[in-house]
Short mmCIF file of C-alpha atoms in Angstrom, two decimals:
data_model
loop_
_atom_site.label_atom_id
_atom_site.label_comp_id
_atom_site.label_asym_id
_atom_site.label_seq_id
_atom_site.Cartn_x
_atom_site.Cartn_y
_atom_site.Cartn_z
CA MET A 235 -87.76 -21.22 76.32
CA GLU A 236 -89.82 -21.49 79.60
CA ASN A 237 -88.69 -25.09 80.19
CA ASN A 238 -85.73 -24.52 82.50
CA LEU A 239 -85.28 -24.08 86.13
CA ILE A 240 -84.22 -20.36 86.01
CA ASN A 241 -87.28 -19.38 84.22
CA HIS A 242 -89.57 -21.61 86.36
CA ASN A 243 -88.11 -19.91 89.47
CA ARG A 244 -88.42 -16.51 87.95
CA PHE A 245 -92.12 -16.90 86.89
CA MET A 246 -92.98 -18.54 90.10
CA GLY A 247 -91.50 -15.53 91.80
CA GLU A 248 -94.08 -13.56 89.95
CA ALA A 249 -96.89 -15.80 91.11
CA ILE A 250 -95.56 -15.50 94.73
CA LYS A 251 -95.66 -11.56 94.41
CA GLU A 252 -99.36 -12.19 93.48
CA ALA A 253 -99.82 -14.42 96.55
CA GLN A 254 -98.38 -11.51 98.67
CA LYS A 255 -100.90 -9.15 97.27
CA ALA A 256 -103.76 -11.59 98.34
CA LEU A 257 -102.16 -11.74 101.86
CA GLU A 258 -102.25 -8.03 102.19
CA LYS A 259 -105.93 -8.13 101.44
CA ASP A 260 -106.24 -10.81 104.21
CA GLU A 261 -107.17 -13.62 101.49
CA VAL A 262 -105.76 -17.01 101.38
CA PRO A 263 -102.38 -16.24 99.76
CA VAL A 264 -102.45 -17.87 96.23
CA GLY A 265 -101.15 -16.21 93.28
CA ALA A 266 -100.81 -17.25 89.59
CA VAL A 267 -99.50 -16.00 86.21
CA VAL A 268 -99.78 -17.22 82.76
CA VAL A 269 -96.66 -17.23 80.37
CA CYS A 270 -96.74 -17.39 76.71
CA ASN A 271 -93.73 -16.92 74.48
CA GLY A 272 -91.63 -16.04 77.45
CA GLN A 273 -93.77 -13.23 78.61
CA VAL A 274 -96.31 -12.90 81.34
CA ILE A 275 -99.67 -12.30 79.73
CA ALA A 276 -102.03 -12.53 82.84
CA ARG A 277 -101.52 -12.33 86.65
CA ALA A 278 -104.05 -12.55 89.41
CA HIS A 279 -104.37 -13.44 93.11
CA ASN A 280 -107.23 -15.14 94.99
CA LEU A 281 -110.10 -12.74 95.66
CA THR A 282 -112.91 -15.02 97.12
CA GLU A 283 -113.46 -12.85 100.22
CA THR A 284 -112.91 -9.47 98.65
CA LEU A 285 -115.50 -10.34 95.76
CA ASN A 286 -117.67 -12.70 97.91
CA ASP A 287 -117.26 -15.38 95.01
CA PRO A 288 -116.23 -18.78 95.66
CA THR A 289 -115.08 -18.90 92.08
CA ALA A 290 -112.51 -16.05 92.27
CA HIS A 291 -109.51 -18.35 92.61
CA ALA A 292 -106.29 -16.95 91.16
CA GLU A 293 -106.35 -19.59 88.46
CA MET A 294 -109.84 -18.86 87.34
CA GLN A 295 -109.04 -15.18 86.93
CA VAL A 296 -105.70 -15.84 84.92
CA ILE A 297 -107.50 -18.21 82.61
CA THR A 298 -110.17 -15.64 81.65
CA SER A 299 -107.54 -12.88 81.23
CA ALA A 300 -105.17 -15.05 79.32
CA ALA A 301 -107.99 -16.10 76.97
CA ALA A 302 -109.09 -12.61 76.59
CA TYR A 303 -105.62 -11.41 75.80
CA LEU A 304 -105.09 -14.25 73.17
CA GLY A 305 -108.43 -13.90 71.76
CA GLY A 306 -109.08 -17.65 72.03
CA LYS A 307 -110.31 -20.12 74.54
CA TYR A 308 -107.23 -22.50 74.41
CA LEU A 309 -104.08 -21.96 76.35
CA ASN A 310 -102.29 -25.04 74.74
CA GLN A 311 -99.21 -22.78 74.07
CA CYS A 312 -99.09 -21.40 77.61
CA THR A 313 -97.62 -22.21 80.99
CA LEU A 314 -99.60 -21.44 84.16
CA TYR A 315 -97.65 -20.96 87.30
CA VAL A 316 -99.55 -21.08 90.59
CA THR A 317 -98.14 -21.10 94.15
CA LEU A 318 -100.59 -23.83 95.33
CA GLU A 319 -101.67 -27.07 93.75
CA PRO A 320 -105.15 -26.22 91.85
CA CYS A 321 -108.28 -27.44 93.21
CA VAL A 322 -110.89 -29.53 91.38
CA MET A 323 -112.61 -26.53 90.00
CA CYS A 324 -109.46 -24.93 88.70
CA ALA A 325 -108.24 -28.36 87.21
CA GLY A 326 -111.59 -28.60 85.42
CA ALA A 327 -111.06 -25.19 83.96
CA LEU A 328 -107.44 -25.84 82.96
CA ASN A 329 -108.77 -28.95 81.27
CA TRP A 330 -111.25 -26.89 79.16
CA ALA A 331 -108.36 -24.53 78.23
CA GLN A 332 -106.25 -27.37 77.26
CA LEU A 333 -103.40 -25.92 79.08
CA GLY A 334 -99.82 -26.51 77.73
CA THR A 335 -97.94 -26.66 81.00
CA LEU A 336 -98.91 -26.52 84.71
CA VAL A 337 -96.24 -25.41 87.35
CA PHE A 338 -97.22 -25.42 90.79
CA GLY A 339 -95.52 -24.81 94.11
CA ALA A 340 -96.78 -26.33 97.36
CA SER A 341 -99.21 -29.46 97.29
CA ASP A 342 -102.62 -29.17 98.75
CA PRO A 343 -103.35 -32.66 100.28
CA LYS A 344 -106.85 -31.53 101.40
CA ARG A 345 -108.34 -29.86 98.38
CA GLY A 346 -105.84 -30.52 95.46
CA TYR A 347 -106.87 -31.95 92.20
CA THR A 348 -104.57 -34.90 92.54
CA LEU A 349 -106.86 -36.47 95.06
CA HIS A 350 -108.73 -37.56 91.99
CA GLU A 351 -107.58 -38.98 88.67
CA ASN A 352 -107.48 -37.60 85.18
CA LEU A 353 -108.87 -34.10 85.83
CA LEU A 354 -106.34 -32.38 83.63
CA HIS A 355 -106.17 -32.42 79.94
CA PRO A 356 -104.14 -35.47 78.73
CA LYS A 357 -101.77 -33.20 76.89
CA THR A 358 -100.98 -31.03 79.86
CA LEU A 359 -97.31 -31.25 81.20
CA ILE A 360 -97.06 -30.93 85.10
CA ILE A 361 -94.25 -29.66 87.11
CA SER A 362 -94.72 -29.39 90.85
CA GLY A 363 -92.69 -28.23 93.89
CA ILE A 364 -91.14 -25.02 92.41
CA GLN A 365 -90.45 -22.77 95.20
CA LYS A 366 -92.90 -24.67 97.43
CA GLU A 367 -91.05 -23.63 100.62
CA GLU A 368 -91.80 -19.93 99.86
CA ALA A 369 -95.39 -20.79 98.66
CA GLN A 370 -96.19 -23.02 101.68
CA SER A 371 -94.80 -20.64 104.28
CA LYS A 372 -97.12 -17.84 103.32
CA LEU A 373 -100.08 -20.21 103.60
CA THR A 374 -98.97 -21.67 106.93
CA ASN A 375 -98.42 -18.24 108.50
CA PHE A 376 -101.78 -17.03 107.17
CA PHE A 377 -103.74 -19.88 108.72
CA LYS A 378 -101.72 -19.59 111.92
CA SER A 379 -102.67 -16.06 112.16
CA LYS A 380 -106.25 -16.99 111.75
CA ARG A 381 -106.25 -19.29 114.79
CA MET B 782 -141.19 -25.41 99.02
CA GLU B 783 -138.82 -26.16 96.10
CA ASN B 784 -139.01 -29.94 96.77
CA ASN B 785 -141.82 -30.97 94.78
CA LEU B 786 -142.07 -31.86 91.29
CA ILE B 787 -144.26 -28.98 90.04
CA ASN B 788 -141.74 -26.51 91.18
CA HIS B 789 -138.74 -28.49 89.78
CA ASN B 790 -140.41 -28.36 86.43
CA ARG B 791 -141.22 -24.83 86.72
CA PHE B 792 -137.68 -23.72 87.64
CA MET B 793 -136.23 -26.06 84.99
CA GLY B 794 -138.32 -24.38 82.57
CA GLU B 795 -136.63 -21.13 83.59
CA ALA B 796 -133.24 -22.89 83.00
CA ILE B 797 -134.36 -24.06 79.60
CA LYS B 798 -135.47 -20.50 78.65
CA GLU B 799 -131.77 -19.54 79.46
CA ALA B 800 -130.44 -22.51 77.30
CA GLN B 801 -132.71 -21.05 74.48
CA LYS B 802 -130.93 -17.70 74.74
CA ALA B 803 -127.62 -19.45 74.44
CA LEU B 804 -128.78 -21.16 71.41
CA GLU B 805 -129.80 -18.03 69.79
CA LYS B 806 -126.17 -16.89 70.25
CA ASP B 807 -124.80 -19.98 68.71
CA GLU B 808 -123.53 -21.19 71.92
CA VAL B 809 -123.83 -24.78 73.21
CA PRO B 810 -127.37 -24.57 74.74
CA VAL B 811 -126.98 -24.89 78.55
CA GLY B 812 -129.04 -22.62 81.00
CA ALA B 813 -128.99 -22.34 84.81
CA VAL B 814 -131.02 -20.67 87.52
CA VAL B 815 -130.47 -20.26 91.20
CA VAL B 816 -133.52 -20.50 93.59
CA CYS B 817 -133.63 -19.44 97.06
CA ASN B 818 -136.80 -19.31 99.30
CA GLY B 819 -138.91 -20.03 96.18
CA GLN B 820 -137.55 -17.17 94.10
CA VAL B 821 -135.09 -17.14 91.25
CA ILE B 822 -132.12 -15.09 92.47
CA ALA B 823 -129.74 -15.55 89.45
CA ARG B 824 -129.91 -16.78 85.90
CA ALA B 825 -127.48 -17.28 83.15
CA HIS B 826 -126.59 -19.26 80.03
CA ASN B 827 -123.45 -20.46 78.42
CA LEU B 828 -121.24 -17.73 77.07
CA THR B 829 -117.90 -19.39 76.26
CA GLU B 830 -117.78 -18.46 72.69
CA THR B 831 -119.35 -14.85 73.13
CA LEU B 832 -116.77 -14.12 75.80
CA ASN B 833 -113.99 -16.23 74.50
CA ASP B 834 -113.78 -17.55 78.02
CA PRO B 835 -113.63 -21.43 78.74
CA THR B 836 -114.70 -20.74 82.28
CA ALA B 837 -117.97 -19.00 81.31
CA HIS B 838 -120.31 -21.90 81.73
CA ALA B 839 -123.93 -21.17 82.79
CA GLU B 840 -123.32 -22.56 86.31
CA MET B 841 -120.14 -20.57 86.90
CA GLN B 842 -122.09 -17.33 86.22
CA VAL B 843 -125.06 -18.09 88.34
CA ILE B 844 -122.79 -19.09 91.38
CA THR B 845 -120.95 -15.68 91.09
CA SER B 846 -124.30 -13.98 90.69
CA ALA B 847 -126.23 -15.79 93.40
CA ALA B 848 -123.27 -15.30 95.85
CA ALA B 849 -123.21 -11.57 95.07
CA TYR B 850 -126.99 -11.29 95.55
CA LEU B 851 -126.67 -13.11 98.94
CA GLY B 852 -123.65 -11.18 100.06
CA GLY B 853 -122.06 -14.47 101.01
CA LYS B 854 -119.89 -17.32 99.26
CA TYR B 855 -122.16 -20.10 100.41
CA LEU B 856 -125.35 -21.39 98.54
CA ASN B 857 -126.27 -24.03 101.19
CA GLN B 858 -129.83 -22.70 101.30
CA CYS B 859 -130.17 -22.56 97.50
CA THR B 860 -131.18 -24.97 94.78
CA LEU B 861 -129.33 -24.77 91.37
CA TYR B 862 -131.19 -25.83 88.31
CA VAL B 863 -129.25 -26.56 85.13
CA THR B 864 -130.19 -28.14 81.88
CA LEU B 865 -127.09 -30.26 81.58
CA GLU B 866 -125.18 -32.39 84.00
CA PRO B 867 -122.43 -30.05 85.21
CA CYS B 868 -118.76 -30.67 84.34
CA VAL B 869 -115.74 -31.10 86.71
CA MET B 870 -115.06 -27.31 86.89
CA CYS B 871 -118.49 -26.54 87.72
CA ALA B 872 -118.96 -29.35 90.29
CA GLY B 873 -115.75 -28.04 91.99
CA ALA B 874 -117.26 -24.55 92.09
CA LEU B 875 -120.62 -25.93 93.44
CA ASN B 876 -118.32 -27.78 96.18
CA TRP B 877 -116.79 -24.63 97.13
CA ALA B 878 -120.28 -22.97 97.29
CA GLN B 879 -121.59 -25.88 99.54
CA LEU B 880 -124.69 -26.02 97.24
CA GLY B 881 -127.87 -27.09 99.02
CA THR B 882 -129.67 -28.88 96.06
CA LEU B 883 -128.52 -29.67 92.50
CA VAL B 884 -131.08 -30.35 90.01
CA PHE B 885 -130.14 -31.14 86.39
CA GLY B 886 -131.88 -32.31 83.34
CA ALA B 887 -129.82 -34.21 80.72
CA SER B 888 -126.81 -36.23 81.76
CA ASP B 889 -123.56 -35.65 79.97
CA PRO B 890 -121.67 -39.03 79.62
CA LYS B 891 -118.50 -37.53 78.11
CA ARG B 892 -117.75 -34.62 80.32
CA GLY B 893 -120.11 -34.82 83.37
CA TYR B 894 -118.87 -34.76 86.84
CA THR B 895 -120.43 -38.10 87.61
CA LEU B 896 -117.45 -39.69 85.71
CA HIS B 897 -115.47 -38.90 88.81
CA GLU B 898 -116.40 -39.81 92.42
CA ASN B 899 -117.00 -37.30 95.34
CA LEU B 900 -116.70 -34.02 93.43
CA LEU B 901 -119.66 -32.36 94.99
CA HIS B 902 -120.08 -31.20 98.58
CA PRO B 903 -121.05 -34.22 100.77
CA LYS B 904 -124.10 -32.27 101.96
CA THR B 905 -125.50 -31.31 98.51
CA LEU B 906 -128.64 -33.17 97.34
CA ILE B 907 -128.94 -34.39 93.79
CA ILE B 908 -132.01 -34.72 91.55
CA SER B 909 -131.46 -35.51 87.99
CA GLY B 910 -133.46 -36.02 84.91
CA ILE B 911 -135.99 -33.14 85.30
CA GLN B 912 -137.16 -32.22 81.69
CA LYS B 913 -134.19 -34.16 80.35
CA GLU B 914 -135.87 -34.59 76.89
CA GLU B 915 -136.27 -30.86 76.31
CA ALA B 916 -132.70 -30.16 77.48
CA GLN B 917 -131.17 -32.91 75.42
CA SER B 918 -133.09 -32.11 72.21
CA LYS B 919 -131.78 -28.65 72.33
CA LEU B 920 -128.21 -30.00 72.62
CA THR B 921 -128.74 -32.64 69.99
CA ASN B 922 -130.22 -30.37 67.49
CA PHE B 923 -127.40 -27.80 68.04
CA PHE B 924 -124.68 -30.52 67.44
CA LYS B 925 -126.51 -31.84 64.48
CA SER B 926 -126.50 -28.37 62.95
CA LYS B 927 -122.67 -28.01 63.35
CA ARG B 928 -122.00 -31.20 61.35
#
């Protein structure tokens, strides 16, 4: 059910709403949701500054939330939508969770997991570029405002 | 002050005490402590089963705790002692934290971060093999008991 473009756009829209919440807290604007059986079961945005915690990326928080919701450590039946390509830490976490499908928006040529090989679980499907302009423009505007 | 073998053994002993706590909860026995200015400022053990959370590795928890204790996201003045070689997720987190020194005990040839190149921060010093027999024997006995 999740595997069509209308749904990908809709759920990435939810992740972008989360990124907007991060922006309003002066955080690097990245948002994520986890979808299972066509429903959002977890949502979060980057809180590294607010929590003074380098591990508080949107993805880490939604993995924890989704696993708690499902009552199990594995997200192999889930799709995670995130506005920016995950970093190494988050890719490592997604590997442990055996994520079903990863959908991300903008690429991260400086810190993205694709700078390294084979960080995700071999069974994880990957779809990139969904609403990347919207995701990227939030990031670009944020970093411009910091200069 | 931390950079001598007596201290490395002492602080790794504290990490092993944490691993023992994990073992008593039927968790994969891995423990970690963070040391700053010669003092343990954070300690934790693996809680992935107890919390139903694939991100609840000992290292992730001590990074969060140490950053909260210090009031900042960077652990560049700290040494993290962990009984087992960190995984990709934890190495990524240590990179964001710009960890000063990493000291680990046993190697992890299946899931260790050294299977990939350049995952840690370039300024992080690395010391391995401290009390590795003790750390490894806890893991070996745990997995034997599961067969």
